[in-house]
Amino acid sequence: MKNNFDEQFERILDEGLKLREQGMSVSEIVSKFPEQADELREIFQITEIIYKRKEQFAPSENLLRKILRALPNEARAAGFMPRVSSLFRWPALPYAMATVAVILALTLGFELYRPVVDHEKTAIDEQPIAKIETGAETAATKIVAETVDLEKNLTALKKEISDFDKELSEIEKIANDKSFDNLDSLLSKIDGEIM
Amino acid sequence: MFNRMKEKTIDAKELMRMAKNGDSEAFGLLYNEYFVPVFRYIYLRLKSKEEAEDLAQTVFLRIYKSLPRFRDQGKEPLAYFFTVARNALIDYWRKKKDKKLDDDEDFEEKNSGANINEAERISNSCDNAELVKQALGELDGERREVIILRFMEGFSNKEISELIGKSEEAVRQIQCRALKSLRNKFKELNLYEK
């Protein structure tokens, strides 16, 4: 049968534990209940020892991993199928899927766009080259033509020079012919030969 | 000091909701968070670590399989994990020749031969964790359970009362009597820190 002392101590202990939980120190609590000081100190020490030792009752790391690995297999065997498969456990998957979709769209779009791009590329490329080729041909033709003309002119010039040389030789003959009395007679004779 | 709420680091209710909807990763996070306290609770109520490991595996498989049926009743998921563990312990003892929850005859028989000299030798080897386990083992099942839940796992008296199906007043009484019993045992095993 519970006596009043037990009931009283239980109430004090309960109060003391509440105050301890609220952050009051052991010495402060004990000072509130000096008659139960020794018992309270021992009991608070017991609760602290129990709390401190709890980490030493932990399982092994291997057990942790072993159970976690075994869970999906056993759960599947028992008929529990997660709605989300392991493939979709990757937290970034939605972003990855969006990225893949964008890449696919870009690839398909590029494939569709490429003929247009290629045609334009060819047409664009052909124009400058064609012009250059045409221009080159034209220029070459002109140069050839001019060269031919130059050659003709050169030939004509050579002939004139040759003719002049002949005439000059005649003039020298005449000049060396001392049968002329004066310069005027000589000049008249040269004019006559040239004409 | 032993207030579990202050140590809370994850949104357990949200993870539980996600795990219930089939998110295996959410369940994995809950598992990482709760496995140690649940294992510890089981281990301190059984004799050997091997038995505790086997039962812990059973408990977590049961939890995983029961997720689709889980209903959020406003409590912390840890309470659900402990409820499953508690029920698994009851089933375990029932299978072991219909033992009741507070009947730890085997456990007490194993420790009845320990004397104070042996206790001193053990304490000198700094294996105080085993002595604490021994001291707790001297309590009956109900008192031991309340002490573990209150001072190791940080459950409030209200949470403990919901878990074990007793009133808060009853839990307070159990707690006080358990602590008074432990005073003598700790003295005997020289567990008080100088």
Short mmCIF file of C-alpha atoms in Angstrom, two decimals:
data_model
loop_
_atom_site.label_atom_id
_atom_site.label_comp_id
_atom_site.label_asym_id
_atom_site.label_seq_id
_atom_site.Cartn_x
_atom_site.Cartn_y
_atom_site.Cartn_z
CA MET A 1 0.00 0.00 0.00
CA LYS A 2 1.41 3.31 -0.99
CA ASN A 3 2.15 5.60 1.93
CA ASN A 4 2.04 9.38 1.95
CA PHE A 5 5.82 9.55 1.96
CA ASP A 6 6.02 7.57 -1.25
CA GLU A 7 3.32 9.68 -2.85
CA GLN A 8 5.02 12.85 -1.73
CA PHE A 9 8.40 11.72 -3.05
CA GLU A 10 6.85 10.68 -6.33
CA ARG A 11 5.34 14.14 -6.71
CA ILE A 12 8.66 15.82 -5.86
CA LEU A 13 10.56 13.54 -8.19
CA ASP A 14 8.10 14.20 -10.98
CA GLU A 15 8.38 17.94 -10.40
CA GLY A 16 12.14 17.71 -10.26
CA LEU A 17 12.31 15.83 -13.56
CA LYS A 18 10.11 18.42 -15.22
CA LEU A 19 12.33 21.25 -13.93
CA ARG A 20 15.42 19.37 -15.13
CA GLU A 21 13.88 18.98 -18.54
CA GLN A 22 13.19 22.70 -18.61
CA GLY A 23 16.89 23.32 -18.08
CA MET A 24 17.15 23.98 -14.36
CA SER A 25 20.38 22.68 -12.84
CA VAL A 26 20.49 19.85 -10.33
CA SER A 27 21.73 22.13 -7.55
CA GLU A 28 18.88 24.56 -8.16
CA ILE A 29 16.29 21.77 -8.06
CA VAL A 30 17.84 20.22 -4.95
CA SER A 31 17.76 23.59 -3.22
CA LYS A 32 13.98 23.71 -3.82
CA PHE A 33 13.57 20.30 -2.13
CA PRO A 34 16.33 20.15 0.51
CA GLU A 35 14.81 17.22 2.44
CA GLN A 36 15.01 14.95 -0.61
CA ALA A 37 18.33 16.37 -1.79
CA ASP A 38 20.39 13.17 -1.56
CA GLU A 39 17.77 11.01 -3.28
CA LEU A 40 17.21 13.59 -5.99
CA ARG A 41 20.94 13.94 -6.69
CA GLU A 42 21.32 10.18 -7.06
CA ILE A 43 18.29 9.88 -9.30
CA PHE A 44 19.42 12.71 -11.56
CA GLN A 45 22.80 11.02 -11.79
CA ILE A 46 21.10 7.77 -12.79
CA THR A 47 19.14 9.48 -15.56
CA GLU A 48 22.31 11.14 -16.84
CA ILE A 49 24.29 7.88 -16.82
CA ILE A 50 21.49 6.10 -18.68
CA TYR A 51 21.34 8.92 -21.25
CA LYS A 52 25.13 9.00 -21.73
CA ARG A 53 25.41 5.22 -22.14
CA LYS A 54 22.73 5.00 -24.81
CA GLU A 55 25.25 5.46 -27.63
CA GLN A 56 26.98 2.25 -26.53
CA PHE A 57 23.89 0.23 -27.34
CA ALA A 58 23.99 1.00 -31.04
CA PRO A 59 23.92 -1.68 -33.74
CA SER A 60 26.81 -2.33 -36.08
CA GLU A 61 27.12 -0.31 -39.28
CA ASN A 62 27.03 -3.55 -41.26
CA LEU A 63 23.66 -4.46 -39.84
CA LEU A 64 22.31 -1.08 -40.83
CA ARG A 65 23.35 -1.56 -44.43
CA LYS A 66 22.43 -5.23 -44.53
CA ILE A 67 18.86 -4.59 -43.48
CA LEU A 68 18.44 -1.63 -45.79
CA ARG A 69 19.69 -3.64 -48.76
CA ALA A 70 17.45 -6.56 -47.89
CA LEU A 71 14.33 -4.45 -47.43
CA PRO A 72 13.26 -3.90 -51.06
CA ASN A 73 13.88 -7.55 -52.02
CA GLU A 74 11.92 -8.91 -49.12
CA ALA A 75 9.23 -6.35 -49.54
CA ARG A 76 8.84 -7.24 -53.20
CA ALA A 77 8.75 -10.93 -52.34
CA ALA A 78 5.98 -10.15 -49.89
CA GLY A 79 4.01 -8.40 -52.60
CA PHE A 80 4.70 -4.83 -51.60
CA MET A 81 5.84 -2.97 -54.67
CA PRO A 82 6.91 0.62 -54.23
CA ARG A 83 5.21 2.83 -56.75
CA VAL A 84 8.44 4.58 -57.47
CA SER A 85 11.18 2.24 -58.69
CA SER A 86 14.78 2.64 -57.73
CA LEU A 87 15.41 4.22 -61.09
CA PHE A 88 13.35 7.20 -60.09
CA ARG A 89 14.82 7.61 -56.65
CA TRP A 90 17.40 9.96 -58.07
CA PRO A 91 16.29 13.32 -56.70
CA ALA A 92 17.55 15.22 -59.73
CA LEU A 93 15.78 12.97 -62.23
CA PRO A 94 13.07 15.48 -63.19
CA TYR A 95 15.75 17.97 -64.03
CA ALA A 96 17.72 15.34 -65.94
CA MET A 97 14.62 14.37 -67.90
CA ALA A 98 13.95 17.98 -68.74
CA THR A 99 17.53 18.35 -69.88
CA VAL A 100 17.30 15.23 -72.04
CA ALA A 101 14.06 16.51 -73.56
CA VAL A 102 15.69 19.80 -74.42
CA ILE A 103 18.68 18.02 -75.94
CA LEU A 104 16.39 15.79 -77.99
CA ALA A 105 14.41 18.76 -79.18
CA LEU A 106 17.54 20.58 -80.16
CA THR A 107 18.93 17.53 -81.96
CA LEU A 108 15.73 16.88 -83.87
CA GLY A 109 15.34 20.52 -84.67
CA PHE A 110 18.87 20.69 -85.93
CA GLU A 111 18.37 17.62 -88.06
CA LEU A 112 15.30 19.17 -89.63
CA TYR A 113 17.02 22.49 -90.06
CA ARG A 114 20.25 21.08 -91.49
CA PRO A 115 19.11 20.69 -95.16
CA VAL A 116 18.12 24.34 -95.19
CA VAL A 117 21.35 25.24 -93.54
CA ASP A 118 23.36 23.08 -95.92
CA HIS A 119 21.60 24.52 -98.99
CA GLU A 120 22.11 28.01 -97.83
CA LYS A 121 25.65 27.18 -97.00
CA THR A 122 26.26 25.79 -100.50
CA ALA A 123 24.54 28.63 -102.26
CA ILE A 124 26.30 31.18 -100.19
CA ASP A 125 29.60 29.49 -100.67
CA GLU A 126 29.12 29.09 -104.39
CA GLN A 127 28.41 32.74 -105.05
CA PRO A 128 31.70 34.29 -104.07
CA ILE A 129 33.70 31.49 -105.69
CA ALA A 130 31.74 31.72 -108.92
CA LYS A 131 32.23 35.37 -109.04
CA ILE A 132 35.86 35.03 -108.39
CA GLU A 133 36.24 32.39 -111.04
CA THR A 134 34.33 34.39 -113.58
CA GLY A 135 36.18 37.46 -112.71
CA ALA A 136 39.44 35.65 -113.00
CA GLU A 137 38.59 34.24 -116.34
CA THR A 138 37.54 37.62 -117.64
CA ALA A 139 40.67 39.22 -116.39
CA ALA A 140 42.77 36.50 -117.88
CA THR A 141 41.07 36.90 -121.19
CA LYS A 142 41.64 40.60 -121.15
CA ILE A 143 45.22 40.19 -120.26
CA VAL A 144 45.72 37.74 -123.05
CA ALA A 145 44.03 40.06 -125.47
CA GLU A 146 46.09 42.98 -124.36
CA THR A 147 49.19 40.89 -124.61
CA VAL A 148 48.35 39.98 -128.15
CA ASP A 149 47.78 43.61 -128.96
CA LEU A 150 51.01 44.54 -127.36
CA GLU A 151 52.79 41.95 -129.34
CA LYS A 152 51.27 43.24 -132.55
CA ASN A 153 52.20 46.75 -131.64
CA LEU A 154 55.68 45.65 -130.79
CA THR A 155 56.02 43.92 -134.11
CA ALA A 156 54.82 47.02 -135.93
CA LEU A 157 57.18 49.18 -133.98
CA LYS A 158 60.08 46.95 -134.77
CA LYS A 159 59.23 47.20 -138.44
CA GLU A 160 59.16 50.96 -138.27
CA ILE A 161 62.44 51.02 -136.51
CA SER A 162 63.87 48.76 -139.14
CA ASP A 163 62.56 50.99 -141.88
CA PHE A 164 63.99 54.02 -140.17
CA ASP A 165 67.32 52.33 -139.87
CA LYS A 166 67.29 51.71 -143.60
CA GLU A 167 66.48 55.27 -144.28
CA LEU A 168 69.14 56.46 -141.97
CA SER A 169 71.64 54.28 -143.73
CA GLU A 170 70.65 55.87 -147.09
CA ILE A 171 71.00 59.27 -145.50
CA GLU A 172 74.45 58.42 -144.26
CA LYS A 173 75.37 57.23 -147.77
CA ILE A 174 74.18 60.39 -149.17
CA ALA A 175 75.95 62.39 -146.48
CA ASN A 176 79.20 60.64 -147.21
CA ASP A 177 78.86 61.32 -150.93
CA LYS A 178 80.94 64.43 -151.28
CA SER A 179 79.51 65.23 -154.63
CA PHE A 180 77.07 67.63 -153.11
CA ASP A 181 78.22 71.21 -153.06
CA ASN A 182 76.35 72.48 -150.04
CA LEU A 183 74.07 71.46 -147.17
CA ASP A 184 70.87 72.63 -148.88
CA SER A 185 71.54 70.36 -151.82
CA LEU A 186 72.12 67.55 -149.35
CA LEU A 187 68.90 68.12 -147.50
CA SER A 188 66.96 68.28 -150.74
CA LYS A 189 68.45 64.96 -151.77
CA ILE A 190 67.48 63.38 -148.32
CA ASP A 191 63.95 64.68 -148.61
CA GLY A 192 63.75 63.23 -152.05
CA GLU A 193 64.92 59.82 -150.88
CA ILE A 194 62.50 59.75 -147.93
CA MET A 195 59.49 60.82 -149.88
CA MET B 1 18.82 16.86 -21.49
CA PHE B 2 16.80 13.81 -22.47
CA ASN B 3 14.31 15.69 -24.60
CA ARG B 4 14.11 14.04 -27.99
CA MET B 5 12.24 16.95 -29.55
CA LYS B 6 15.30 19.18 -29.24
CA GLU B 7 17.34 16.66 -31.23
CA LYS B 8 14.84 16.44 -34.09
CA THR B 9 16.57 17.16 -37.36
CA ILE B 10 14.28 15.84 -40.10
CA ASP B 11 10.67 16.43 -41.08
CA ALA B 12 9.68 12.88 -40.23
CA LYS B 13 5.99 13.31 -40.97
CA GLU B 14 6.71 14.51 -44.48
CA LEU B 15 9.13 11.65 -45.08
CA MET B 16 6.55 9.20 -43.80
CA ARG B 17 3.97 10.61 -46.17
CA MET B 18 6.41 10.24 -49.07
CA ALA B 19 7.39 6.73 -48.00
CA LYS B 20 3.72 5.78 -47.81
CA ASN B 21 3.38 6.92 -51.43
CA GLY B 22 6.17 4.60 -52.46
CA ASP B 23 9.21 6.83 -52.16
CA SER B 24 11.92 4.35 -51.24
CA GLU B 25 14.46 7.06 -50.62
CA ALA B 26 12.21 8.74 -48.05
CA PHE B 27 11.87 5.44 -46.26
CA GLY B 28 15.63 5.03 -46.35
CA LEU B 29 16.05 8.40 -44.63
CA LEU B 30 13.55 7.46 -41.96
CA TYR B 31 15.32 4.17 -41.53
CA ASN B 32 18.68 5.90 -41.06
CA GLU B 33 17.14 8.22 -38.47
CA TYR B 34 15.18 5.66 -36.49
CA PHE B 35 17.07 2.43 -36.78
CA VAL B 36 19.42 3.04 -33.85
CA PRO B 37 16.77 4.06 -31.28
CA VAL B 38 14.48 1.20 -32.31
CA PHE B 39 17.34 -1.29 -32.20
CA ARG B 40 18.43 0.00 -28.80
CA TYR B 41 14.90 -0.37 -27.44
CA ILE B 42 14.76 -3.96 -28.68
CA TYR B 43 18.28 -4.81 -27.52
CA LEU B 44 17.72 -3.59 -23.98
CA ARG B 45 14.65 -5.76 -23.71
CA LEU B 46 16.33 -8.92 -24.97
CA LYS B 47 19.31 -10.90 -23.78
CA SER B 48 21.64 -10.93 -26.72
CA LYS B 49 22.63 -8.58 -29.48
CA GLU B 50 22.16 -11.30 -32.09
CA GLU B 51 18.53 -11.78 -31.08
CA ALA B 52 18.06 -8.01 -31.16
CA GLU B 53 19.55 -7.75 -34.67
CA ASP B 54 17.27 -10.48 -36.00
CA LEU B 55 14.22 -8.92 -34.43
CA ALA B 56 15.20 -5.43 -35.62
CA GLN B 57 15.34 -6.74 -39.18
CA THR B 58 11.87 -8.25 -38.73
CA VAL B 59 10.55 -5.00 -37.30
CA PHE B 60 11.78 -2.85 -40.18
CA LEU B 61 10.47 -5.27 -42.75
CA ARG B 62 7.08 -5.15 -41.06
CA ILE B 63 7.15 -1.38 -41.06
CA TYR B 64 8.08 -1.31 -44.74
CA LYS B 65 5.29 -3.70 -45.64
CA SER B 66 2.74 -1.85 -43.54
CA LEU B 67 3.50 1.58 -45.04
CA PRO B 68 0.60 1.53 -47.52
CA ARG B 69 -1.80 1.04 -44.61
CA PHE B 70 -0.19 3.69 -42.40
CA ARG B 71 -2.54 6.48 -41.36
CA ASP B 72 -1.22 9.79 -40.09
CA GLN B 73 -2.84 10.36 -36.71
CA GLY B 74 -0.84 13.44 -35.84
CA LYS B 75 1.86 11.56 -33.94
CA GLU B 76 5.53 11.43 -34.67
CA PRO B 77 6.47 8.54 -36.99
CA LEU B 78 8.96 7.36 -34.38
CA ALA B 79 6.03 6.43 -32.17
CA TYR B 80 4.71 4.23 -34.98
CA PHE B 81 8.12 2.58 -35.37
CA PHE B 82 8.24 1.89 -31.63
CA THR B 83 4.70 0.52 -31.65
CA VAL B 84 5.65 -2.00 -34.32
CA ALA B 85 8.81 -2.86 -32.37
CA ARG B 86 6.83 -3.32 -29.19
CA ASN B 87 4.33 -5.59 -30.85
CA ALA B 88 7.17 -7.57 -32.40
CA LEU B 89 8.69 -8.06 -28.94
CA ILE B 90 5.36 -9.31 -27.63
CA ASP B 91 5.11 -11.76 -30.51
CA TYR B 92 8.70 -12.83 -29.93
CA TRP B 93 8.10 -13.63 -26.28
CA ARG B 94 4.86 -15.39 -27.05
CA LYS B 95 6.69 -17.62 -29.47
CA LYS B 96 9.29 -18.29 -26.76
CA LYS B 97 6.94 -20.44 -24.71
CA ASP B 98 4.17 -17.88 -24.18
CA LYS B 99 6.15 -15.51 -22.01
CA LYS B 100 4.37 -12.32 -20.92
CA LEU B 101 5.70 -8.84 -21.62
CA ASP B 102 7.01 -8.31 -18.10
CA ASP B 103 8.30 -11.82 -17.61
CA ASP B 104 12.06 -11.85 -17.99
CA GLU B 105 12.86 -14.98 -16.04
CA ASP B 106 15.48 -16.10 -18.47
CA PHE B 107 17.16 -12.76 -18.33
CA GLU B 108 17.14 -12.60 -14.54
CA GLU B 109 18.44 -16.16 -14.25
CA LYS B 110 21.35 -15.26 -16.43
CA ASN B 111 22.30 -12.38 -14.22
CA SER B 112 21.42 -13.82 -10.81
CA GLY B 113 24.93 -15.21 -10.32
CA ALA B 114 26.62 -11.81 -10.50
CA ASN B 115 27.99 -10.63 -7.19
CA ILE B 116 29.41 -7.34 -6.13
CA ASN B 117 33.02 -8.43 -6.61
CA GLU B 118 32.25 -9.48 -10.15
CA ALA B 119 30.50 -6.17 -10.64
CA GLU B 120 33.56 -4.33 -9.40
CA ARG B 121 35.78 -6.28 -11.78
CA ILE B 122 33.53 -5.45 -14.66
CA SER B 123 33.29 -1.80 -13.68
CA ASN B 124 37.05 -1.65 -13.42
CA SER B 125 37.28 -2.78 -17.01
CA CYS B 126 35.18 0.26 -17.93
CA ASP B 127 32.35 -1.85 -19.37
CA ASN B 128 29.75 0.33 -17.69
CA ALA B 129 27.35 -0.03 -20.59
CA GLU B 130 26.91 -3.71 -19.79
CA LEU B 131 26.41 -2.88 -16.13
CA VAL B 132 23.77 -0.34 -17.03
CA LYS B 133 22.10 -3.01 -19.15
CA GLN B 134 22.33 -5.38 -16.22
CA ALA B 135 20.85 -2.82 -13.85
CA LEU B 136 17.99 -2.18 -16.26
CA GLY B 137 17.55 -5.91 -16.64
CA GLU B 138 16.82 -6.14 -12.93
CA LEU B 139 13.67 -4.10 -13.47
CA ASP B 140 10.41 -5.70 -14.52
CA GLY B 141 9.47 -5.29 -18.17
CA GLU B 142 7.09 -2.37 -17.73
CA ARG B 143 9.47 -0.30 -15.58
CA ARG B 144 12.41 -1.06 -17.82
CA GLU B 145 10.41 -0.03 -20.86
CA VAL B 146 9.39 3.29 -19.31
CA ILE B 147 12.97 4.09 -18.24
CA ILE B 148 14.33 3.29 -21.73
CA LEU B 149 11.65 5.32 -23.51
CA ARG B 150 11.87 8.24 -21.09
CA PHE B 151 15.58 8.66 -20.38
CA MET B 152 17.24 7.05 -23.37
CA GLU B 153 14.89 7.85 -26.21
CA GLY B 154 13.44 11.09 -24.81
CA PHE B 155 9.74 10.30 -25.09
CA SER B 156 7.47 12.44 -22.95
CA ASN B 157 5.22 10.86 -20.33
CA LYS B 158 2.28 11.58 -22.62
CA GLU B 159 3.90 9.81 -25.58
CA ILE B 160 4.84 6.85 -23.41
CA SER B 161 1.30 6.61 -22.08
CA GLU B 162 -0.02 6.44 -25.67
CA LEU B 163 2.56 3.87 -26.64
CA ILE B 164 2.04 1.43 -23.78
CA GLY B 165 -1.65 2.09 -23.32
CA LYS B 166 -1.59 3.53 -19.81
CA SER B 167 -2.49 6.90 -18.31
CA GLU B 168 0.11 9.61 -17.85
CA GLU B 169 -0.30 9.38 -14.11
CA ALA B 170 0.37 5.65 -14.27
CA VAL B 171 3.49 6.29 -16.39
CA ARG B 172 4.76 8.80 -13.82
CA GLN B 173 4.32 6.30 -11.03
CA ILE B 174 6.05 3.54 -12.98
CA GLN B 175 8.90 5.92 -13.70
CA CYS B 176 9.40 6.96 -10.11
CA ARG B 177 9.36 3.42 -8.79
CA ALA B 178 11.78 2.32 -11.46
CA LEU B 179 14.20 5.10 -10.55
CA LYS B 180 14.00 4.28 -6.86
CA SER B 181 14.80 0.63 -7.67
CA LEU B 182 17.72 1.68 -9.86
CA ARG B 183 19.22 3.75 -6.99
CA ASN B 184 20.06 0.60 -5.05
CA LYS B 185 21.20 -1.32 -8.11
CA PHE B 186 23.52 1.45 -9.27
CA LYS B 187 25.05 1.56 -5.79
CA GLU B 188 25.52 -2.18 -5.84
CA LEU B 189 27.17 -2.14 -9.27
CA ASN B 190 29.25 0.92 -8.43
CA LEU B 191 27.84 2.80 -11.35
CA TYR B 192 27.68 6.22 -9.76
CA GLU B 193 30.25 8.50 -11.30
CA LYS B 194 32.69 10.06 -8.85
#
